[in-house]
XYZ file of C-alpha atoms in Angstrom:
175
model
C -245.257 19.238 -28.187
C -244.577 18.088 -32.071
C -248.775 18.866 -32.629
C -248.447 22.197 -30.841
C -245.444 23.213 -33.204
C -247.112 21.742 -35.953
C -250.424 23.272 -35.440
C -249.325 27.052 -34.485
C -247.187 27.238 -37.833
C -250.023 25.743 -39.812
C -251.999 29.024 -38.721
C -250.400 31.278 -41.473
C -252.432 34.412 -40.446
C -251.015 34.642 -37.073
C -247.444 34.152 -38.729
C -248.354 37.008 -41.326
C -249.504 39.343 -38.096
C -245.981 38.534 -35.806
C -244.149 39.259 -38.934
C -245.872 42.592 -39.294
C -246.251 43.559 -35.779
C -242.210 43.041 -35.951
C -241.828 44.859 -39.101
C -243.588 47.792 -37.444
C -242.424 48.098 -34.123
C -238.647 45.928 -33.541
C -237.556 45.316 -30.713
C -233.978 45.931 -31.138
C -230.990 47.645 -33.324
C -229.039 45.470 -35.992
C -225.213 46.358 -35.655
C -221.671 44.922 -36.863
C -218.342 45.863 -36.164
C -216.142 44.551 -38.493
C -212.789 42.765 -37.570
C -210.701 44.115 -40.893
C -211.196 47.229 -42.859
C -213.426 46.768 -45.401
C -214.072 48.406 -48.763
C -217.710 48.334 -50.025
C -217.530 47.505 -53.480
C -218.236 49.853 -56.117
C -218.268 52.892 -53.897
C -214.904 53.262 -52.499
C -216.220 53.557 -49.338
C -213.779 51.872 -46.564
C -214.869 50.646 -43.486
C -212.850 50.781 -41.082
C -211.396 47.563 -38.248
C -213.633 48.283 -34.704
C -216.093 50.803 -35.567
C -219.893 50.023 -35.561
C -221.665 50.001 -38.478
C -225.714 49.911 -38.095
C -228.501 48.934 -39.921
C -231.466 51.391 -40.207
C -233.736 48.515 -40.166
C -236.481 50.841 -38.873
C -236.161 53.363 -41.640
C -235.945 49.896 -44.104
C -239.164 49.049 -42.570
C -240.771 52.013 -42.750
C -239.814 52.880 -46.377
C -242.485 52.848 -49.051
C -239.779 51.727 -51.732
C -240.036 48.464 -49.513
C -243.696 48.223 -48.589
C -246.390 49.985 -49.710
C -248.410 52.263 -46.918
C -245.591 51.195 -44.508
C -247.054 52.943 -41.635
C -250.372 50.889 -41.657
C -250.857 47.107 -39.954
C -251.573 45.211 -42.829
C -250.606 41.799 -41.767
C -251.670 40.224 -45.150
C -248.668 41.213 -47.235
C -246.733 38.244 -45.088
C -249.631 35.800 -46.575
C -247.787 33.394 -48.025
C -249.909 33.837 -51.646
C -248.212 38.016 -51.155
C -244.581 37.967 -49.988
C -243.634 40.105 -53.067
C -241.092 42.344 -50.920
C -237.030 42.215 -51.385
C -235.725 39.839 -48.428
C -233.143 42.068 -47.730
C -235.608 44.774 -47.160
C -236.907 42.656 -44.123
C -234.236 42.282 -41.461
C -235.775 42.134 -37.940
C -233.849 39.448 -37.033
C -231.113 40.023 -39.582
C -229.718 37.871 -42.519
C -227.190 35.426 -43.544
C -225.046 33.159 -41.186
C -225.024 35.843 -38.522
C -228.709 36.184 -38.132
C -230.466 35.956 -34.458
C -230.036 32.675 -33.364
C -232.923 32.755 -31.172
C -235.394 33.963 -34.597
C -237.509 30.768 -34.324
C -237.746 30.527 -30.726
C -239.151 33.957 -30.517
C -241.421 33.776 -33.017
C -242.711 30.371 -31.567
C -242.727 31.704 -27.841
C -245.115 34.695 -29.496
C -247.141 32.791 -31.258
C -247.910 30.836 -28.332
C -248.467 33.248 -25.764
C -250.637 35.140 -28.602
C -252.802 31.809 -29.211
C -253.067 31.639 -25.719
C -254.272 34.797 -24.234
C -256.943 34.643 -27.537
C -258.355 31.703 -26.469
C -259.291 33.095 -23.068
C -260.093 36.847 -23.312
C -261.148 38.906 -26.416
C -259.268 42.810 -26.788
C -260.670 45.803 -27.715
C -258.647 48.762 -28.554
C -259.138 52.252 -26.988
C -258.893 55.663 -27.898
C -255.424 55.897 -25.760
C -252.638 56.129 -28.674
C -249.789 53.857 -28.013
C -246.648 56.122 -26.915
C -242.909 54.898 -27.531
C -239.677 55.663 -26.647
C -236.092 54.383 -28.487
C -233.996 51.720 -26.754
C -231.235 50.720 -27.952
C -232.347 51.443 -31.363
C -235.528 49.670 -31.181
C -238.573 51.188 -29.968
C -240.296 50.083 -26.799
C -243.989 51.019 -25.869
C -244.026 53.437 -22.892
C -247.892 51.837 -21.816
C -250.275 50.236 -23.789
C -253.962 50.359 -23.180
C -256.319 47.926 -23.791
C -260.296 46.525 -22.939
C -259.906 43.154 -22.376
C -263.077 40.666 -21.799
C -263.040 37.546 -20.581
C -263.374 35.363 -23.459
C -266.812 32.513 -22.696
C -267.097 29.666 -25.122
C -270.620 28.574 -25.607
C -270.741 26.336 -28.697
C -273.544 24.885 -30.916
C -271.862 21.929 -32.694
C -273.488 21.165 -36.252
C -272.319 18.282 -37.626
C -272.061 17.939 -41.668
C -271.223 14.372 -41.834
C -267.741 15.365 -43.004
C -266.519 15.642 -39.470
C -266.647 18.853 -39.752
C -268.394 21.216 -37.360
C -269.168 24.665 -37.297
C -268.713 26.256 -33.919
C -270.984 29.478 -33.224
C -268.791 31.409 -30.209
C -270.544 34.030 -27.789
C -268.451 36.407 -25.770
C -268.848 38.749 -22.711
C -268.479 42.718 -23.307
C -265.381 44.188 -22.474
C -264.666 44.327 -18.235
């Protein structure tokens, strides 16, 4: 299990596209209610004990004061080499000693069911625009549709004395 772990967060491009798939379309609403009244500082603005205060994570998200052409997937601005963004202007899971206990269990369970289904089929996209309605603040795709082809490995190892290889992969067309 330790290699598994190991090798899914060694693949930094699938981290960069969870993070953005995430940033685009989360899964749920970010909410406190606060057990004292409390007085934001600076703006006189109190707070008050029991009422629910959200976060409008998806309008953070979405904002092109936070990242540029917000709307398009551009997994490459969670590279590692271009994380230029405010952290607090990236809250899926939220921040601070209350954040989502579960954040790296998700993100590993993902990762691994994304690695997965990969390896064994290859997706097309159609011309079927993805539809969504809000839950609970989040938003929630009403149907998705996909071509999905069964994914064949036929590979022609060339060996460069390095141990390296370089693997040539062949796949079927879409079912």
């Amino acid at each position: 299990m330790a290699d598994t772990y190991d090798s899914l967060n060694a693949l930094k491009y699938l981290n960069a596209v969870v993070n953005e798939t995430i940033r685009l379309y989360q899964g749920s609403k970010m909410e406190r209610i606060p057990s004292v009244d409390y007085v934001l500082k600076g703006t006189g603005i109190t707070i008050k004990k029991g009422h629910v205060v959200q976060i409008p994570t998806f309008a953070m998200h979405r904002d092109p004061a936070n990242f540029a052409d917000p709307d398009t997937f551009r997994p490459e601005r969670f590279l590692p080499e271009n994380i230029a963004h405010n952290p607090y202007t990236y809250l899926p899971f939220g921040v601070g000693p209350r954040n989502c206990i579960g954040m790296y269990m998700v993100k590993w369970m993902v990762k691994l069911a994304l690695v997965s289904l990969v390896q064994r089929y290859v997706f097309y996209p159609t011309e079927k625009p993805v539809e969504f309605y809000v839950v609970n603040g989040g938003l929630m795709p009403k149907s998705v549709f996909l071509k999905i082809g069964k994914r064949v490995w036929v590979q022609h190892l060339l060996w460069d004395g390095l141990d390296h290889c370089l693997c040539r992969t062949f796949r079927h067309k879409p079912i």
